[in-house]
PDB file of C-alpha atoms in Angstrom:
ATOM      1  CA  MET A   1     185.042  62.643 191.486  1.00  0.00           C
ATOM      2  CA  PRO A   2     186.540  59.923 193.058  1.00  0.00           C
ATOM      3  CA  VAL A   3     186.513  56.627 193.687  1.00  0.00           C
ATOM      4  CA  ASN A   4     184.963  56.374 197.415  1.00  0.00           C
ATOM      5  CA  ALA A   5     187.957  55.452 199.573  1.00  0.00           C
ATOM      6  CA  GLU A   6     185.732  53.033 202.052  1.00  0.00           C
ATOM      7  CA  THR A   7     183.690  51.595 199.225  1.00  0.00           C
ATOM      8  CA  GLN A   8     186.478  50.260 197.313  1.00  0.00           C
ATOM      9  CA  LYS A   9     188.446  49.236 200.698  1.00  0.00           C
ATOM     10  CA  ALA A  10     185.350  47.225 201.114  1.00  0.00           C
ATOM     11  CA  LEU A  11     185.159  45.691 197.461  1.00  0.00           C
ATOM     12  CA  MET A  12     189.017  44.826 198.297  1.00  0.00           C
ATOM     13  CA  GLY A  13     187.902  43.324 201.729  1.00  0.00           C
ATOM     14  CA  VAL A  14     185.407  40.578 199.559  1.00  0.00           C
ATOM     15  CA  VAL A  15     188.807  39.880 196.589  1.00  0.00           C
ATOM     16  CA  GLU A  16     191.191  39.677 199.866  1.00  0.00           C
ATOM     17  CA  ASN A  17     188.312  37.074 201.476  1.00  0.00           C
ATOM     18  CA  LEU A  18     187.106  35.404 198.421  1.00  0.00           C
ATOM     19  CA  GLY A  19     191.081  34.320 198.270  1.00  0.00           C
ATOM     20  CA  THR A  20     191.824  35.193 194.478  1.00  0.00           C
ATOM     21  CA  ALA A  21     195.667  35.385 195.520  1.00  0.00           C
ATOM     22  CA  LYS A  22     195.679  31.599 195.442  1.00  0.00           C
ATOM     23  CA  PHE A  23     196.310  31.574 191.973  1.00  0.00           C
ATOM     24  CA  GLY A  24     199.217  32.508 191.983  1.00  0.00           C
ATOM     25  CA  LEU A  25     198.872  35.350 189.199  1.00  0.00           C
ATOM     26  CA  ARG A  26     201.772  37.965 189.461  1.00  0.00           C
ATOM     27  CA  GLU A  27     201.187  41.578 188.990  1.00  0.00           C
ATOM     28  CA  SER A  28     202.218  41.221 185.258  1.00  0.00           C
ATOM     29  CA  GLU A  29     199.042  39.234 184.827  1.00  0.00           C
ATOM     30  CA  THR A  30     196.777  41.462 185.648  1.00  0.00           C
ATOM     31  CA  VAL A  31     195.245  44.806 184.713  1.00  0.00           C
ATOM     32  CA  GLY A  32     194.184  47.605 186.866  1.00  0.00           C
ATOM     33  CA  VAL A  33     190.719  48.789 186.139  1.00  0.00           C
ATOM     34  CA  GLN A  34     191.443  52.342 185.879  1.00  0.00           C
ATOM     35  CA  GLU A  35     194.441  51.049 183.112  1.00  0.00           C
ATOM     36  CA  ILE A  36     191.096  49.268 181.637  1.00  0.00           C
ATOM     37  CA  ILE A  37     188.960  52.613 181.481  1.00  0.00           C
ATOM     38  CA  THR A  38     191.534  55.035 180.246  1.00  0.00           C
ATOM     39  CA  ASP A  39     192.554  52.543 177.064  1.00  0.00           C
ATOM     40  CA  ASN A  40     189.304  53.825 174.640  1.00  0.00           C
ATOM     41  CA  SER A  41     191.000  54.200 172.045  1.00  0.00           C
ATOM     42  CA  GLU A  42     189.267  53.294 168.552  1.00  0.00           C
ATOM     43  CA  ASN A  43     192.056  50.387 168.522  1.00  0.00           C
ATOM     44  CA  PRO A  44     191.702  49.482 172.360  1.00  0.00           C
ATOM     45  CA  SER A  45     195.247  47.443 173.962  1.00  0.00           C
ATOM     46  CA  TYR A  46     192.530  44.646 175.347  1.00  0.00           C
ATOM     47  CA  VAL A  47     190.193  42.833 174.573  1.00  0.00           C
ATOM     48  CA  LEU A  48     187.756  41.925 178.123  1.00  0.00           C
ATOM     49  CA  LEU A  49     186.617  38.370 178.549  1.00  0.00           C
ATOM     50  CA  ASP A  50     183.690  38.252 180.231  1.00  0.00           C
ATOM     51  CA  ALA A  51     183.889  35.395 183.107  1.00  0.00           C
ATOM     52  CA  ARG A  52     180.465  34.893 184.226  1.00  0.00           C
ATOM     53  CA  SER A  53     177.736  32.293 183.491  1.00  0.00           C
ATOM     54  CA  GLU A  54     175.149  33.223 180.828  1.00  0.00           C
ATOM     55  CA  GLU A  55     172.126  34.084 183.425  1.00  0.00           C
ATOM     56  CA  GLU A  56     175.188  37.302 184.564  1.00  0.00           C
ATOM     57  CA  HIS A  57     175.808  38.273 180.723  1.00  0.00           C
ATOM     58  CA  ASN A  58     172.055  38.302 180.207  1.00  0.00           C
ATOM     59  CA  VAL A  59     171.865  41.022 183.200  1.00  0.00           C
ATOM     60  CA  SER A  60     174.597  43.381 181.477  1.00  0.00           C
ATOM     61  CA  MET A  61     178.514  43.362 180.709  1.00  0.00           C
ATOM     62  CA  ILE A  62     180.689  46.099 179.775  1.00  0.00           C
ATOM     63  CA  ALA A  63     180.157  46.934 176.113  1.00  0.00           C
ATOM     64  CA  GLY A  64     182.852  45.334 173.831  1.00  0.00           C
ATOM     65  CA  ALA A  65     183.098  42.603 175.849  1.00  0.00           C
ATOM     66  CA  ILE A  66     183.373  38.673 175.047  1.00  0.00           C
ATOM     67  CA  THR A  67     182.699  35.518 176.597  1.00  0.00           C
ATOM     68  CA  LYS A  68     184.511  32.406 177.303  1.00  0.00           C
ATOM     69  CA  ASP A  69     183.372  30.505 174.581  1.00  0.00           C
ATOM     70  CA  ASP A  70     183.749  33.849 172.097  1.00  0.00           C
ATOM     71  CA  PHE A  71     187.597  33.489 172.593  1.00  0.00           C
ATOM     72  CA  LEU A  72     187.719  29.428 172.469  1.00  0.00           C
ATOM     73  CA  VAL A  73     185.646  29.128 169.161  1.00  0.00           C
ATOM     74  CA  ASN A  74     188.971  30.891 167.689  1.00  0.00           C
ATOM     75  CA  PRO A  75     191.459  31.813 170.279  1.00  0.00           C
ATOM     76  CA  ASP A  76     193.833  32.601 166.962  1.00  0.00           C
ATOM     77  CA  LYS A  77     191.851  35.916 166.399  1.00  0.00           C
ATOM     78  CA  TYR A  78     193.176  37.190 169.780  1.00  0.00           C
ATOM     79  CA  LYS A  79     196.767  36.492 169.917  1.00  0.00           C
ATOM     80  CA  ASP A  80     197.811  39.812 169.612  1.00  0.00           C
ATOM     81  CA  SER A  81     195.862  41.575 172.018  1.00  0.00           C
ATOM     82  CA  THR A  82     196.077  41.374 175.742  1.00  0.00           C
ATOM     83  CA  VAL A  83     192.718  39.384 177.031  1.00  0.00           C
ATOM     84  CA  VAL A  84     191.655  40.657 180.623  1.00  0.00           C
ATOM     85  CA  CYS A  85     189.343  38.320 181.942  1.00  0.00           C
ATOM     86  CA  TYR A  86     186.778  39.704 184.677  1.00  0.00           C
ATOM     87  CA  CYS A  87     183.809  38.871 186.610  1.00  0.00           C
ATOM     88  CA  THR A  88     181.788  39.995 189.755  1.00  0.00           C
ATOM     89  CA  VAL A  89     185.244  40.886 192.323  1.00  0.00           C
ATOM     90  CA  GLY A  90     188.058  38.525 190.354  1.00  0.00           C
ATOM     91  CA  TYR A  91     187.532  35.324 191.686  1.00  0.00           C
ATOM     92  CA  ILE A  92     185.561  32.885 189.213  1.00  0.00           C
ATOM     93  CA  SER A  93     187.878  35.611 186.219  1.00  0.00           C
ATOM     94  CA  GLY A  94     190.816  34.457 187.890  1.00  0.00           C
ATOM     95  CA  ALA A  95     190.276  30.741 188.241  1.00  0.00           C
ATOM     96  CA  CYS A  96     189.491  31.401 184.345  1.00  0.00           C
ATOM     97  CA  THR A  97     192.912  33.340 183.370  1.00  0.00           C
ATOM     98  CA  LEU A  98     195.092  30.400 185.024  1.00  0.00           C
ATOM     99  CA  GLU A  99     193.355  27.303 183.141  1.00  0.00           C
ATOM    100  CA  LEU A 100     193.414  29.612 179.320  1.00  0.00           C
ATOM    101  CA  ARG A 101     197.198  30.493 180.679  1.00  0.00           C
ATOM    102  CA  ASN A 102     197.604  26.572 181.824  1.00  0.00           C
ATOM    103  CA  GLN A 103     196.704  26.193 178.273  1.00  0.00           C
ATOM    104  CA  GLY A 104     199.437  28.630 176.903  1.00  0.00           C
ATOM    105  CA  HIS A 105     197.236  31.387 176.226  1.00  0.00           C
ATOM    106  CA  LEU A 106     199.846  33.646 177.557  1.00  0.00           C
ATOM    107  CA  ASN A 107     198.481  36.794 176.676  1.00  0.00           C
ATOM    108  CA  VAL A 108     195.199  36.154 179.045  1.00  0.00           C
ATOM    109  CA  LYS A 109     194.743  38.029 182.330  1.00  0.00           C
ATOM    110  CA  ASN A 110     193.024  39.066 184.892  1.00  0.00           C
ATOM    111  CA  MET A 111     190.689  42.189 185.586  1.00  0.00           C
ATOM    112  CA  GLY A 112     192.063  43.097 189.296  1.00  0.00           C
ATOM    113  CA  ASP A 113     190.811  46.199 191.721  1.00  0.00           C
ATOM    114  CA  GLY A 114     187.435  44.361 192.873  1.00  0.00           C
ATOM    115  CA  ALA A 115     187.255  43.160 188.044  1.00  0.00           C
ATOM    116  CA  LEU A 116     183.008  44.082 187.588  1.00  0.00           C
ATOM    117  CA  LEU A 117     182.195  45.797 190.995  1.00  0.00           C
ATOM    118  CA  GLY A 118     185.686  47.985 191.358  1.00  0.00           C
ATOM    119  CA  TYR A 119     185.041  48.617 186.973  1.00  0.00           C
ATOM    120  CA  THR A 120     181.004  50.361 187.687  1.00  0.00           C
ATOM    121  CA  LEU A 121     182.480  52.207 191.208  1.00  0.00           C
ATOM    122  CA  HIS A 122     185.168  53.986 189.108  1.00  0.00           C
ATOM    123  CA  LYS A 123     182.628  54.723 186.009  1.00  0.00           C
ATOM    124  CA  THR A 124     180.162  56.226 188.727  1.00  0.00           C
ATOM    125  CA  SER A 125     182.713  57.897 190.569  1.00  0.00           C
ATOM    126  CA  ALA A 126     183.320  59.514 187.487  1.00  0.00           C
ATOM    127  CA  GLY A 127     179.485  60.195 186.778  1.00  0.00           C
ATOM    128  CA  VAL A 128     178.482  57.658 184.523  1.00  0.00           C
ATOM    129  CA  SER A 129     174.434  56.594 185.593  1.00  0.00           C
ATOM    130  CA  LYS A 130     174.330  53.663 183.341  1.00  0.00           C
ATOM    131  CA  PRO A 131     177.992  52.202 182.687  1.00  0.00           C
ATOM    132  CA  LEU A 132     177.307  48.526 181.771  1.00  0.00           C
ATOM    133  CA  VAL A 133     174.975  47.637 178.124  1.00  0.00           C
ATOM    134  CA  LYS A 134     172.596  44.073 178.061  1.00  0.00           C
ATOM    135  CA  ALA A 135     172.439  42.148 175.428  1.00  0.00           C
ATOM    136  CA  ASP A 136     170.573  44.606 172.907  1.00  0.00           C
ATOM    137  CA  GLY A 137     173.178  46.965 173.771  1.00  0.00           C
ATOM    138  CA  SER A 138     171.305  49.230 175.241  1.00  0.00           C
ATOM    139  CA  ALA A 139     172.971  51.557 178.115  1.00  0.00           C
ATOM    140  CA  THR A 140     171.892  50.195 182.076  1.00  0.00           C
ATOM    141  CA  ASN A 141     172.871  50.501 185.316  1.00  0.00           C
ATOM    142  CA  ASP A 142     171.702  46.767 186.359  1.00  0.00           C
ATOM    143  CA  VAL A 143     174.698  44.760 187.810  1.00  0.00           C
ATOM    144  CA  HIS A 144     174.840  41.289 188.594  1.00  0.00           C
ATOM    145  CA  THR A 145     176.048  41.306 191.707  1.00  0.00           C
ATOM    146  CA  PHE A 146     175.712  37.679 192.564  1.00  0.00           C
ATOM    147  CA  MET A 147     175.076  37.996 196.240  1.00  0.00           C
ATOM    148  CA  ASP A 148     172.876  40.987 197.448  1.00  0.00           C
ATOM    149  CA  ASN A 149     175.159  42.452 199.783  1.00  0.00           C
ATOM    150  CA  LEU A 150     177.845  43.125 197.157  1.00  0.00           C
ATOM    151  CA  ALA A 151     175.506  45.657 195.511  1.00  0.00           C
ATOM    152  CA  PRO A 152     176.329  48.272 198.067  1.00  0.00           C
ATOM    153  CA  LEU A 153     180.448  47.678 196.402  1.00  0.00           C
ATOM    154  CA  ALA A 154     179.331  48.653 192.802  1.00  0.00           C
ATOM    155  CA  GLY A 155     178.829  52.303 192.924  1.00  0.00           C
ATOM    156  CA  GLU A 156     176.446  54.922 193.410  1.00  0.00           C
ATOM    157  CA  GLY A 157     173.031  54.265 191.830  1.00  0.00           C
ATOM    158  CA  MET A 158     173.827  51.279 190.065  1.00  0.00           C
ATOM    159  CA  VAL A 159     170.697  48.643 191.165  1.00  0.00           C
ATOM    160  CA  GLY A 160     172.450  44.847 192.252  1.00  0.00           C
ATOM    161  CA  LYS A 161     170.469  41.426 191.083  1.00  0.00           C
ATOM    162  CA  SER A 162     171.018  38.308 192.409  1.00  0.00           C
ATOM    163  CA  PHE A 163     170.292  34.858 191.356  1.00  0.00           C
ATOM    164  CA  ALA A 164     166.494  34.331 190.811  1.00  0.00           C
ATOM    165  CA  ASP A 165     166.088  30.532 190.358  1.00  0.00           C
ATOM    166  CA  PRO A 166     168.070  27.811 191.987  1.00  0.00           C
ATOM    167  CA  PRO A 167     169.259  25.945 188.597  1.00  0.00           C
ATOM    168  CA  ALA A 168     171.773  29.574 188.248  1.00  0.00           C
ATOM    169  CA  VAL A 169     173.029  28.899 191.610  1.00  0.00           C
ATOM    170  CA  PHE A 170     173.762  25.220 190.642  1.00  0.00           C
ATOM    171  CA  ILE A 171     175.387  26.142 187.075  1.00  0.00           C
ATOM    172  CA  THR A 172     177.366  28.834 188.854  1.00  0.00           C
ATOM    173  CA  CYS A 173     178.770  26.054 191.761  1.00  0.00           C
ATOM    174  CA  MET A 174     179.396  23.731 189.198  1.00  0.00           C
ATOM    175  CA  GLN A 175     181.650  26.188 187.316  1.00  0.00           C
ATOM    176  CA  PHE A 176     183.667  26.723 190.294  1.00  0.00           C
ATOM    177  CA  PHE A 177     184.366  23.050 190.836  1.00  0.00           C
ATOM    178  CA  GLU A 178     185.066  22.903 187.605  1.00  0.00           C
ATOM    179  CA  HIS A 179     187.771  25.561 187.710  1.00  0.00           C
ATOM    180  CA  LEU A 180     189.383  24.409 190.927  1.00  0.00           C
ATOM    181  CA  TYR A 181     189.466  20.812 189.424  1.00  0.00           C
ATOM    182  CA  ILE A 182     191.230  22.432 186.794  1.00  0.00           C
ATOM    183  CA  ILE A 183     193.346  24.262 188.755  1.00  0.00           C
ATOM    184  CA  ILE A 184     194.661  21.778 192.124  1.00  0.00           C
ATOM    185  CA  GLY A 185     194.185  18.625 190.377  1.00  0.00           C
ATOM    186  CA  ASN A 186     192.748  15.290 190.157  1.00  0.00           C
ATOM    187  CA  ASP A 187     193.835  14.017 193.752  1.00  0.00           C
ATOM    188  CA  THR A 188     194.153  16.680 195.265  1.00  0.00           C
ATOM    189  CA  TYR A 189     189.966  17.596 194.430  1.00  0.00           C
ATOM    190  CA  TRP A 190     188.657  14.571 195.782  1.00  0.00           C
ATOM    191  CA  ASP A 191     190.964  14.265 198.414  1.00  0.00           C
ATOM    192  CA  ILE A 192     188.917  18.213 199.048  1.00  0.00           C
ATOM    193  CA  MET A 193     185.496  16.618 197.959  1.00  0.00           C
ATOM    194  CA  THR A 194     185.823  13.888 200.177  1.00  0.00           C
ATOM    195  CA  GLN A 195     186.788  15.587 203.045  1.00  0.00           C
ATOM    196  CA  VAL A 196     183.550  18.337 202.545  1.00  0.00           C
ATOM    197  CA  ILE A 197     180.779  14.740 201.975  1.00  0.00           C
ATOM    198  CA  PHE A 198     181.730  13.043 204.252  1.00  0.00           C
ATOM    199  CA  LYS A 199     183.052  14.661 207.071  1.00  0.00           C
TER     200      LYS A 199
END
């Protein structure tokens, strides 16, 4: 069954509104969802890196994905692979991709096409009812959507979860500001923060 065009369009609208283009990643530094899905050989070409928070990981992940911490412990382990970062829709993973590439890890790319929600949308459209896995490896249709209104974009049958407690929201906001600081630099970061706080 083909992906619902209206849902895919709405998802890409969210991606555009978030401004993932600001990371300046070229097309060659992004891997499409369909390419990830069809890469199902015994020796896959891609290593998927879940750039989200631990709370989001605890809801579900793409099977076989690693975390940023896993990568940073031993980046040489992945030097001969293409590492593809993903998050809910591609914003945090875009920042993570840029950060890691700036550290010299030029084998790191970002997942396009709406990232995790694009992945679940494609999988459910193909009849996969539980396209993600929980920490114990069991298949699930739960997906952390960060915001409730993104849940319908995850695909038919997916169950959207969002942050249950304020500390988790705070931690994710802090991760965002950490990525922002790395990307735009010290002076620009503090100029923006001063305007936000004191305006």
